[in-house]
mmCIF file of C-alpha atoms in Angstrom:
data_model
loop_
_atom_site.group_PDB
_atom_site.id
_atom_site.type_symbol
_atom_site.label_atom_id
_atom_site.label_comp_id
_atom_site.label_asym_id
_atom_site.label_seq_id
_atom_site.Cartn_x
_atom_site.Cartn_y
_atom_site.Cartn_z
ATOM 1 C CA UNK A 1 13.030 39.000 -11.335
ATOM 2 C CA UNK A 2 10.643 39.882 -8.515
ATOM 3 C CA UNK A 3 13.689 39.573 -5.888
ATOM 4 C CA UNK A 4 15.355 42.380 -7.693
ATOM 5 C CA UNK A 5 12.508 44.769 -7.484
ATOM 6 C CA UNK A 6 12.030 43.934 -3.677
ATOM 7 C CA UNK A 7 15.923 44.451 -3.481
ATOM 8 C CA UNK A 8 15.811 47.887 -4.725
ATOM 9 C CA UNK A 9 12.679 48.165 -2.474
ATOM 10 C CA UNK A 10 14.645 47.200 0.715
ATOM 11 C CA UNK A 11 17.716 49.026 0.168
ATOM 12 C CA UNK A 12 15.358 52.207 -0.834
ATOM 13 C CA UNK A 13 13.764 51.856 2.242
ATOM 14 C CA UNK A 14 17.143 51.335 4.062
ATOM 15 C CA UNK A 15 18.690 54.597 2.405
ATOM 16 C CA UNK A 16 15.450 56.692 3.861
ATOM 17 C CA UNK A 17 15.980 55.246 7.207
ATOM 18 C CA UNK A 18 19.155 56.156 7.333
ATOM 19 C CA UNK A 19 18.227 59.707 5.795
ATOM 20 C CA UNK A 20 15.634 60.318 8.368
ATOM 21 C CA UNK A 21 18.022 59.256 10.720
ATOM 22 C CA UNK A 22 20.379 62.096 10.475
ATOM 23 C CA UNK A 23 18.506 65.084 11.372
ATOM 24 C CA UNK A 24 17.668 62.935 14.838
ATOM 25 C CA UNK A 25 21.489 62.498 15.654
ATOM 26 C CA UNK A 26 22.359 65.695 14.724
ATOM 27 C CA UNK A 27 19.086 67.140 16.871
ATOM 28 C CA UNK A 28 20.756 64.367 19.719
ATOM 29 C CA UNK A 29 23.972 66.252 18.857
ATOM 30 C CA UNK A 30 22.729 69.806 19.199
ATOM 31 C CA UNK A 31 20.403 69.451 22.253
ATOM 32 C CA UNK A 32 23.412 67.962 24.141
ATOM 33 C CA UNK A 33 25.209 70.801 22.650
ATOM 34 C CA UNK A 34 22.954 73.267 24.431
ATOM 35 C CA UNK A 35 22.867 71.028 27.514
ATOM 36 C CA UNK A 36 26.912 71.280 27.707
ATOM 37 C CA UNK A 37 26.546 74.984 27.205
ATOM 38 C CA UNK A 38 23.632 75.584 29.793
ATOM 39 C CA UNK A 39 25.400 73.722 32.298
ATOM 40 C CA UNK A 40 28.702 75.999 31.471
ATOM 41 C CA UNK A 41 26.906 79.008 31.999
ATOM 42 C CA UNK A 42 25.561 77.756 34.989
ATOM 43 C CA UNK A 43 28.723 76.794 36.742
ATOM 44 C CA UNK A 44 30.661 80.348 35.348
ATOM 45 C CA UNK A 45 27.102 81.682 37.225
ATOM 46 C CA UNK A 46 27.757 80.065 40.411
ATOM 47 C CA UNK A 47 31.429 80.512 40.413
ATOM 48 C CA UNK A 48 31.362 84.457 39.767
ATOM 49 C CA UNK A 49 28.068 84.983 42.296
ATOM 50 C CA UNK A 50 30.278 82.920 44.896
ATOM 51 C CA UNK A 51 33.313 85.004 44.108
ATOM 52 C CA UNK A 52 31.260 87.930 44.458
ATOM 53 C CA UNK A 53 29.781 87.458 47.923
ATOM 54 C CA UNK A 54 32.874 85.983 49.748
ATOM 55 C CA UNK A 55 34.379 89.704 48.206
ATOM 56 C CA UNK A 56 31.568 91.166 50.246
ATOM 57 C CA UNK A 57 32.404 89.518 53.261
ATOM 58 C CA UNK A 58 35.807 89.596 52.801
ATOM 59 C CA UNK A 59 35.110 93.819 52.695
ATOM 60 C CA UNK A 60 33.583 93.703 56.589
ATOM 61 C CA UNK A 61 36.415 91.225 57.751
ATOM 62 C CA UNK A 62 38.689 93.970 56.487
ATOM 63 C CA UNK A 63 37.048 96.945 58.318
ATOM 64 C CA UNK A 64 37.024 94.625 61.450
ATOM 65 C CA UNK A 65 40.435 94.541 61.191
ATOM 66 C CA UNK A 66 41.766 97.574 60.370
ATOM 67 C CA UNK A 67 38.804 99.161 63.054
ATOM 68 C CA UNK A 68 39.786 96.664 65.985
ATOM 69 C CA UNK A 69 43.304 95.846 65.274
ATOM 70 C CA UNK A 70 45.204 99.001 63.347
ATOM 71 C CA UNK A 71 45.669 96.490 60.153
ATOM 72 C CA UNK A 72 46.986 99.298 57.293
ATOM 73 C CA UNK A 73 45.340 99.111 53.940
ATOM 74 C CA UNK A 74 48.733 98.934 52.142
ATOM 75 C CA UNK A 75 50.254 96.279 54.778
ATOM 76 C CA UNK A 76 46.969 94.221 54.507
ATOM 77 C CA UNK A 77 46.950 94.623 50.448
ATOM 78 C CA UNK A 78 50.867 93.582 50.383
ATOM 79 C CA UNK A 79 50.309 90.598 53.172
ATOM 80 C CA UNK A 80 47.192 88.943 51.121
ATOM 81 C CA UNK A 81 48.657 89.600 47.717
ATOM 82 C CA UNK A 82 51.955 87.516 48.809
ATOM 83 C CA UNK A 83 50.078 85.042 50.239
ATOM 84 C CA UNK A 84 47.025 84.549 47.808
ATOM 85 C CA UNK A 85 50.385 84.590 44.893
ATOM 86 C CA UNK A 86 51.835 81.494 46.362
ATOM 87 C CA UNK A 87 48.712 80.052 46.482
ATOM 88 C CA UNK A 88 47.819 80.809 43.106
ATOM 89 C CA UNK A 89 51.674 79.933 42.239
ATOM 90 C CA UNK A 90 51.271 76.324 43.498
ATOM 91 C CA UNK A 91 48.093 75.881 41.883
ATOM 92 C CA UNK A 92 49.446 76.697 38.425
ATOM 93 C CA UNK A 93 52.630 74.921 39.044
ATOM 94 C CA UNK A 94 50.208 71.695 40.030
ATOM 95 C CA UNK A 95 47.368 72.059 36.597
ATOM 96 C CA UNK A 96 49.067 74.264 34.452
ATOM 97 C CA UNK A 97 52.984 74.008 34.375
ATOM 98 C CA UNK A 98 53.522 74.126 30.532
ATOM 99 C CA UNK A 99 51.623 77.797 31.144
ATOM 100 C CA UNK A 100 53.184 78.944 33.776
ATOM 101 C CA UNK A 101 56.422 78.245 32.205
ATOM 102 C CA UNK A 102 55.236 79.843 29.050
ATOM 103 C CA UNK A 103 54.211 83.135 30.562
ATOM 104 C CA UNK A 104 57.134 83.399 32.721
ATOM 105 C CA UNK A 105 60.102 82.690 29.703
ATOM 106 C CA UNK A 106 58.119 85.558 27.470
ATOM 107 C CA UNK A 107 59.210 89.137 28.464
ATOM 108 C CA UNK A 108 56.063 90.162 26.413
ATOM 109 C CA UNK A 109 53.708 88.479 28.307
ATOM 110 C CA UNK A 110 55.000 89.029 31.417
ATOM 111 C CA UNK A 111 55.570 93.020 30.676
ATOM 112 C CA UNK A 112 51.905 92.889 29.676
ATOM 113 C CA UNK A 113 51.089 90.696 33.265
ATOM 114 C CA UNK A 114 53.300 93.917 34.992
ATOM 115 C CA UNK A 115 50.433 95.851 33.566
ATOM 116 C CA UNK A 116 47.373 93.670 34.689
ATOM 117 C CA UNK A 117 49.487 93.827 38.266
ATOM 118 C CA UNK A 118 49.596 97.645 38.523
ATOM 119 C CA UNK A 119 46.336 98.072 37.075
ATOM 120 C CA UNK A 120 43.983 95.120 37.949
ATOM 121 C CA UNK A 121 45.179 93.841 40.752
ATOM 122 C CA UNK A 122 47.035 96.555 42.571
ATOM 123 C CA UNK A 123 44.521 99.355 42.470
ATOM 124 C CA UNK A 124 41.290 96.965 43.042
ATOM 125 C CA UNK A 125 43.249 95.884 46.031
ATOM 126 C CA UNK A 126 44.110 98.974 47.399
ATOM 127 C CA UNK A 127 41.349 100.952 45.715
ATOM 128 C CA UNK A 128 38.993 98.703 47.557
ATOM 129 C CA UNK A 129 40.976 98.848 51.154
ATOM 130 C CA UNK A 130 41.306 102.430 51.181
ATOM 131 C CA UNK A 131 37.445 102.873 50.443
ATOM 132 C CA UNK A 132 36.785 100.606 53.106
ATOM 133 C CA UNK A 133 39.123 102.759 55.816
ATOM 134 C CA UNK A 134 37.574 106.111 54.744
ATOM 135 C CA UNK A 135 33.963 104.728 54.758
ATOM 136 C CA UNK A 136 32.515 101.264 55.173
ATOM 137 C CA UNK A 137 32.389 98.036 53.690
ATOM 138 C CA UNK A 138 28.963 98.371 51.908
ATOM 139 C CA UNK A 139 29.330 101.709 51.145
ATOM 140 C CA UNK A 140 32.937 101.035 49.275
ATOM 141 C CA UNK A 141 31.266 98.785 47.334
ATOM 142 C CA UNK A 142 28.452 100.338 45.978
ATOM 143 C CA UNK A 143 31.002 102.647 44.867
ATOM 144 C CA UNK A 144 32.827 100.023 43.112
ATOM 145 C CA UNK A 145 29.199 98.844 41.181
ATOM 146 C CA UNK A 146 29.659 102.300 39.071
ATOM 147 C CA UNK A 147 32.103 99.701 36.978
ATOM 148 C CA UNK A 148 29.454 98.366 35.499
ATOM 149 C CA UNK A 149 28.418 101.804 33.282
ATOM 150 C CA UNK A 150 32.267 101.588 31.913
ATOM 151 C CA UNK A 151 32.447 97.699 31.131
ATOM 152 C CA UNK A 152 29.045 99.280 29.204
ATOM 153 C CA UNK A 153 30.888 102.537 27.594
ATOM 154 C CA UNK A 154 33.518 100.521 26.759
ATOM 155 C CA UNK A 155 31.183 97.514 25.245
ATOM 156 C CA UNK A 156 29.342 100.524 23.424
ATOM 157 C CA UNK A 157 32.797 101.735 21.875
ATOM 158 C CA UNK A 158 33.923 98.872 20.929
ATOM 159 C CA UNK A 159 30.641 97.419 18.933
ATOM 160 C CA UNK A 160 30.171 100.991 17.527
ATOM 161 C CA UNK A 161 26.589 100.690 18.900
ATOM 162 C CA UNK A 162 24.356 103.328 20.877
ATOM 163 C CA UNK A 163 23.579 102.470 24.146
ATOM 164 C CA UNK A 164 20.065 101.204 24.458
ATOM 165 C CA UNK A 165 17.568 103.797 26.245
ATOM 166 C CA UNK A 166 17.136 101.534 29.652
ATOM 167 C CA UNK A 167 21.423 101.910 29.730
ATOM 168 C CA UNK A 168 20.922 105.656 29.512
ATOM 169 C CA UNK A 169 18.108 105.646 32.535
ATOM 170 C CA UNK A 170 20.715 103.321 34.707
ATOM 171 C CA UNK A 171 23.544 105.965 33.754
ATOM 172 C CA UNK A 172 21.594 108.789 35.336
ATOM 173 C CA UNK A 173 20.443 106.096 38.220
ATOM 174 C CA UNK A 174 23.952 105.702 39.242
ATOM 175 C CA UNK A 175 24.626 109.259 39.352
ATOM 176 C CA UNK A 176 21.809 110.189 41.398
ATOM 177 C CA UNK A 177 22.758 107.085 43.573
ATOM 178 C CA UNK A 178 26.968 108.277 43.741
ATOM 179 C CA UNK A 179 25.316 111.699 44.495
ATOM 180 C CA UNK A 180 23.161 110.900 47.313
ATOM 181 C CA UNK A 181 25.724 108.465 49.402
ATOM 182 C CA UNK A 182 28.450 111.199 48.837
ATOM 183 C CA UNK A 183 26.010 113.914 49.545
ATOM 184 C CA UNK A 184 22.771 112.893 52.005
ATOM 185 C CA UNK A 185 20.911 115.364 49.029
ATOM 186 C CA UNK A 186 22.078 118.231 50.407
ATOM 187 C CA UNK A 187 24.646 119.681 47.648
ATOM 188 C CA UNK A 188 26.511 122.161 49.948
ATOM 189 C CA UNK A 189 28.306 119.578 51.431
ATOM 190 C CA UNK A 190 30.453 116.810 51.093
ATOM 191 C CA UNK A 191 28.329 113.944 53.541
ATOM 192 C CA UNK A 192 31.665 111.077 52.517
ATOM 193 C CA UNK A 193 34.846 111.954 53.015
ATOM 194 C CA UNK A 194 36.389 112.961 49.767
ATOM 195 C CA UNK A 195 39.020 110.330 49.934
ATOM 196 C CA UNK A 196 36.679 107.587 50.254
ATOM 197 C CA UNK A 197 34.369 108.929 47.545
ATOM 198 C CA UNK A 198 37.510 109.014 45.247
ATOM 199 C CA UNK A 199 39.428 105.616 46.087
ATOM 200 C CA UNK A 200 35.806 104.328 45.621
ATOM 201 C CA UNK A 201 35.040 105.647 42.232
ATOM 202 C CA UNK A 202 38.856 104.936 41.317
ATOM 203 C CA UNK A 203 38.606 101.363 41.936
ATOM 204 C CA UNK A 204 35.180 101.086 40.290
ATOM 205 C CA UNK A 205 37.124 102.337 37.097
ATOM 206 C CA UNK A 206 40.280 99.212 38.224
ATOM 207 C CA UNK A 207 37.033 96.790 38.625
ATOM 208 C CA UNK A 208 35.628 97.395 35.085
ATOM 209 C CA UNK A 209 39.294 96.614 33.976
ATOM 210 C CA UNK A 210 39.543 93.661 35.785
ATOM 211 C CA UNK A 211 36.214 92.504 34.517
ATOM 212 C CA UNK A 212 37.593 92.836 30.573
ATOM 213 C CA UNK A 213 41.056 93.211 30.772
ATOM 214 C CA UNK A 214 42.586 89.458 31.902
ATOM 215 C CA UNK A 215 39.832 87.669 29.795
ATOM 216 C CA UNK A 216 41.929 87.039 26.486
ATOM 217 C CA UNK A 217 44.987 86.293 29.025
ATOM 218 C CA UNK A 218 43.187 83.773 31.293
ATOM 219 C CA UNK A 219 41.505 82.107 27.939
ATOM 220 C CA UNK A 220 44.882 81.641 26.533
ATOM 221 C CA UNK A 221 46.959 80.614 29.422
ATOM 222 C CA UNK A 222 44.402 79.355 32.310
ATOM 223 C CA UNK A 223 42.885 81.450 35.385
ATOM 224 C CA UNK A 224 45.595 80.326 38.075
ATOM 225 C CA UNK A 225 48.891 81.003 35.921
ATOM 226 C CA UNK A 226 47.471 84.829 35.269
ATOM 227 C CA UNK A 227 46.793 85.046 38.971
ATOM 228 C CA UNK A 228 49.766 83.580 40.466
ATOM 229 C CA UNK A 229 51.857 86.132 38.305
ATOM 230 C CA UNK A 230 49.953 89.622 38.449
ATOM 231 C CA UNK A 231 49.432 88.856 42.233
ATOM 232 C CA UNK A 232 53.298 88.049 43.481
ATOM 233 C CA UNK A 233 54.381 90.713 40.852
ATOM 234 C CA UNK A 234 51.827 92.841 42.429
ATOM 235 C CA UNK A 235 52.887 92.116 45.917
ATOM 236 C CA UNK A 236 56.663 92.673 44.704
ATOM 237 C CA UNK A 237 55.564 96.150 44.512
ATOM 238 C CA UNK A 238 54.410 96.678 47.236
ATOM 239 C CA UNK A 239 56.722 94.861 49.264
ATOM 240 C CA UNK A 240 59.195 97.950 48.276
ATOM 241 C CA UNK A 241 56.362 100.638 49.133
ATOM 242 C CA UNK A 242 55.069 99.178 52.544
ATOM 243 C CA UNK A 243 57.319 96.337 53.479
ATOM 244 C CA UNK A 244 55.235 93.517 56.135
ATOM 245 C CA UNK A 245 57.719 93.738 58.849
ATOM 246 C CA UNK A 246 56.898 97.363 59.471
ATOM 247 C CA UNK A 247 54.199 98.193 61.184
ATOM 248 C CA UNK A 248 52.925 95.223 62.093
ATOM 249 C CA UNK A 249 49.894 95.177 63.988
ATOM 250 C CA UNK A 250 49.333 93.434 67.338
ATOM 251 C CA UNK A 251 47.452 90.557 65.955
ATOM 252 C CA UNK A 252 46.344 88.169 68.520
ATOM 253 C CA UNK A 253 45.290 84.470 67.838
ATOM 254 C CA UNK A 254 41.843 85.762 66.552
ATOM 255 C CA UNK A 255 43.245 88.720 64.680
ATOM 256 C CA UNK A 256 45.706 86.325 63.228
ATOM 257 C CA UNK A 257 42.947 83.429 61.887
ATOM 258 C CA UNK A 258 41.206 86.259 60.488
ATOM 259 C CA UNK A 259 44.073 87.601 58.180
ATOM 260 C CA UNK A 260 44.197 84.048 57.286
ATOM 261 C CA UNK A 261 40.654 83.431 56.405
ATOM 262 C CA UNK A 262 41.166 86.876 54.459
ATOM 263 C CA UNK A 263 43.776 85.359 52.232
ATOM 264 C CA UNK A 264 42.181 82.476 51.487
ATOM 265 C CA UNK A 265 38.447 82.277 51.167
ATOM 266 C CA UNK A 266 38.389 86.655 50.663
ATOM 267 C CA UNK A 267 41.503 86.533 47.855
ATOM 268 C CA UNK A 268 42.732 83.745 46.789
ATOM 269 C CA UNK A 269 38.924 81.850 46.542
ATOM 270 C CA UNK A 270 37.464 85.256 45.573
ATOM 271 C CA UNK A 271 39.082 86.245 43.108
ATOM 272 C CA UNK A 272 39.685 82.811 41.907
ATOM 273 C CA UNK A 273 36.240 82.304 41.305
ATOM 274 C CA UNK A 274 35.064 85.214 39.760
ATOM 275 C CA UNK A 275 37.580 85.715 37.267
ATOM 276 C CA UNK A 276 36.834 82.423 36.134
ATOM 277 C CA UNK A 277 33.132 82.103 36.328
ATOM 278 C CA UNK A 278 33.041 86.157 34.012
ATOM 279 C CA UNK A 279 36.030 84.378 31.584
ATOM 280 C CA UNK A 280 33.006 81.820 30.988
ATOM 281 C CA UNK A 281 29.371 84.498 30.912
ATOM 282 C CA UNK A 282 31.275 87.284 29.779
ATOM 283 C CA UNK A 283 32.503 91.085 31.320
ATOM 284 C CA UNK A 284 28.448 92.821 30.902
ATOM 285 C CA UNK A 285 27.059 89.785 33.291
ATOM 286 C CA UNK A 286 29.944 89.189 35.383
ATOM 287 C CA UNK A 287 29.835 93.469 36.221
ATOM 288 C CA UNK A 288 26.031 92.591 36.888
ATOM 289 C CA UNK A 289 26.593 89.590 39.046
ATOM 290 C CA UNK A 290 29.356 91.462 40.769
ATOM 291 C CA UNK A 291 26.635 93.703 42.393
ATOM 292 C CA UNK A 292 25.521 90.651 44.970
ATOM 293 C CA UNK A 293 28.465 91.982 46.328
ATOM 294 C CA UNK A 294 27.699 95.282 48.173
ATOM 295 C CA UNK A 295 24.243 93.573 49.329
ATOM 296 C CA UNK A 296 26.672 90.680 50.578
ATOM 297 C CA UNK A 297 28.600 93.466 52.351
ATOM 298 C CA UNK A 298 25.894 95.855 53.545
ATOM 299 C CA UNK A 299 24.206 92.627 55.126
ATOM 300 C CA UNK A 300 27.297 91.656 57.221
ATOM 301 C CA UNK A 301 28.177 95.165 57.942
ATOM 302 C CA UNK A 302 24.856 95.311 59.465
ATOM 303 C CA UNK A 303 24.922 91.673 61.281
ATOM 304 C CA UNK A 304 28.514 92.084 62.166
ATOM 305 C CA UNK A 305 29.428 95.018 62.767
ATOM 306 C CA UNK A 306 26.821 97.409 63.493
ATOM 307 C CA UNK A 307 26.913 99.648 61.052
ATOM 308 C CA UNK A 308 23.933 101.718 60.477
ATOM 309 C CA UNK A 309 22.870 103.518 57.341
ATOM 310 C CA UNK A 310 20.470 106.792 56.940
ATOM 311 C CA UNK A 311 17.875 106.662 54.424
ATOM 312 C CA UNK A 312 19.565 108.571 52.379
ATOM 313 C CA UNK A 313 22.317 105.893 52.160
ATOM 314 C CA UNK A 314 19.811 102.912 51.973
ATOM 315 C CA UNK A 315 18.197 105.584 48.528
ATOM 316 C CA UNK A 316 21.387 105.555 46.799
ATOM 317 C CA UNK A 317 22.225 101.555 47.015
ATOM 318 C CA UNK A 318 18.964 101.038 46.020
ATOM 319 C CA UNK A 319 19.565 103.433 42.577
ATOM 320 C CA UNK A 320 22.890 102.357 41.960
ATOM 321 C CA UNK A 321 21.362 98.367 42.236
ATOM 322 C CA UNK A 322 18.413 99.289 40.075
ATOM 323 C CA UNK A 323 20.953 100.770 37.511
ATOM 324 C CA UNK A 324 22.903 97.204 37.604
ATOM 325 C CA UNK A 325 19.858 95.205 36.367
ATOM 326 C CA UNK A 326 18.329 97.646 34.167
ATOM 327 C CA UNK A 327 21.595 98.008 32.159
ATOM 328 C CA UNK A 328 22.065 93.772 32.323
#
């Protein structure tokens, strides 16, 4: 009879074990959890900051070229779309097939890629070229940073919340920042040229839709299908507009390793990489992160190129930066 008491003893004891043992697996369970997600958000980090600064080198490798060698904005935009496309294509024909062939046998998703072309892609492209001709690398994308108040506005909307009172001090930031590069502080006259200030505020608006728009798409059917469509179909377009083979520029051996480094480490890499590292921390960070990008480019331009800045200029990055981190 005393064996059954020290049964019921043992297998009382065993049953607490095993209940104490629970909330340490699941603890193992959840701090591995965290780990995982930690080291996601690290690597989305990493991918979208390095997507961001090879954009802002990419932006002083583009003035070289259209400064030294007469390279177009539209022919450059329709050259490095093709190009970064087929990239993109084989990529997604290599990991993702069953996508690829999913998006491209659906006329819904691929009228809704046509928009992401024309929208996204094309204008940011362009936008972003065009800036770049009528001003300078860093200043173009400063302009472009504004994106980050309307991935906010639009955030705002769509959670039916106010904005919080440091968002309202960046919003007035910016503008005093747009106001002194376009004006030098003096409001009688026009310091930019007005087609710079506008292709740069234009694609700031494409930017913010780039940084929200492709995120359900790219979660659905993978980051190189959605680029290898909305860049070829937005190359397509502008292979009717501004076909290659006229007006080509008289690239030479350098000016022709330099398109090339373009298209593959300042598009396809780019863009690779940042669309994919803001699908993983999300449109508010990724517009935040994005800003390493005009310090990337204002740095180079300097280096590089040359390009000197007026106080006045140096005043409004430094409001329009200021406005990205006290709105993150």
């Amino acid at each position: 009879m005393s064996e059954q008491p020290q049964a019921a003893q043992t297998e009382a004891s065993g049953l607490t074990d095993k209940r104490s043992g629970k909330p340490d697996r699941a603890d193992k369970r959840s701090r591995r959890t965290r780990r995982m997600m930690r080291s996601s958000l690290t690597l989305g980090l990493l991918m979208a900051v390095g997507g961001a600064m090879l954009w802002g080198m990419n932006g002083t490798l583009s003035k070289y070229l259209m400064s030294h060698y007469g390279v177009t904005p539209l022919w450059f935009s329709c050259v490095r779309q093709l190009c970064a496309g087929m990239l993109f294509l084989a990529c997604a024909a290599w990991r993702t097939p069953r996508s690829l062939k999913g998006v491209v046998s659906s006329p819904r998703e691929m009228l809704r890629m046509l928009w992401l072309a024309l929208f996204c892609v094309l204008f940011v492209q362009v936008g972003y070229l065009e800036a770049i001709d009528w001003t300078n690398s860093a200043t173009a994308t400063v302009l472009q940073s504004v994106n980050i108040l309307i991935v906010l506005v639009y955030v705002c909307i769509r959670s039916r919340k106010a904005p919080r009172r440091r968002d309202a001090i960046g919003a007035v930031l910016a503008l005093i920042g747009v106001y002194l590069l376009a004006t030098q502080g003096d409001p009688t006259r026009l310091a930019l040229p007005w087609q710079g200030l506008a292709w740069g505020l234009g694609e700031a608006v494409a930017t913010a839709g780039m940084a929200i728009l492709p995120l359900r798409d790219i979660a659905k059917w993978g980051n190189f299908t959605v680029n290898a469509v909305t860049f070829l179909m937005s190359g397509v377009v502008l292979l009717a507009v501004a076909p290659p083979w006229r007006g080509m520029p008289a690239l030479d051996a350098t000016g022709g390793v330099l398109v090339a480094l373009s298209v593959v480490f300042g598009t396809f890499a780019a863009f690779g990489l940042f669309l994919k590292g803001v699908s993983v921390i999300g449109s508010v960070r990724g517009a935040m992160v994005g800003t390493i990008e005009p310090v990337t480019a204002a740095v180079t331009s300097a280096v590089c190129l040359g390009t000197s800045f007026t106080g006045m200029d140096l005043a409004g990055f430094a409001a329009i930066i200021t406005m990205v981190f006290l709105t993150a």
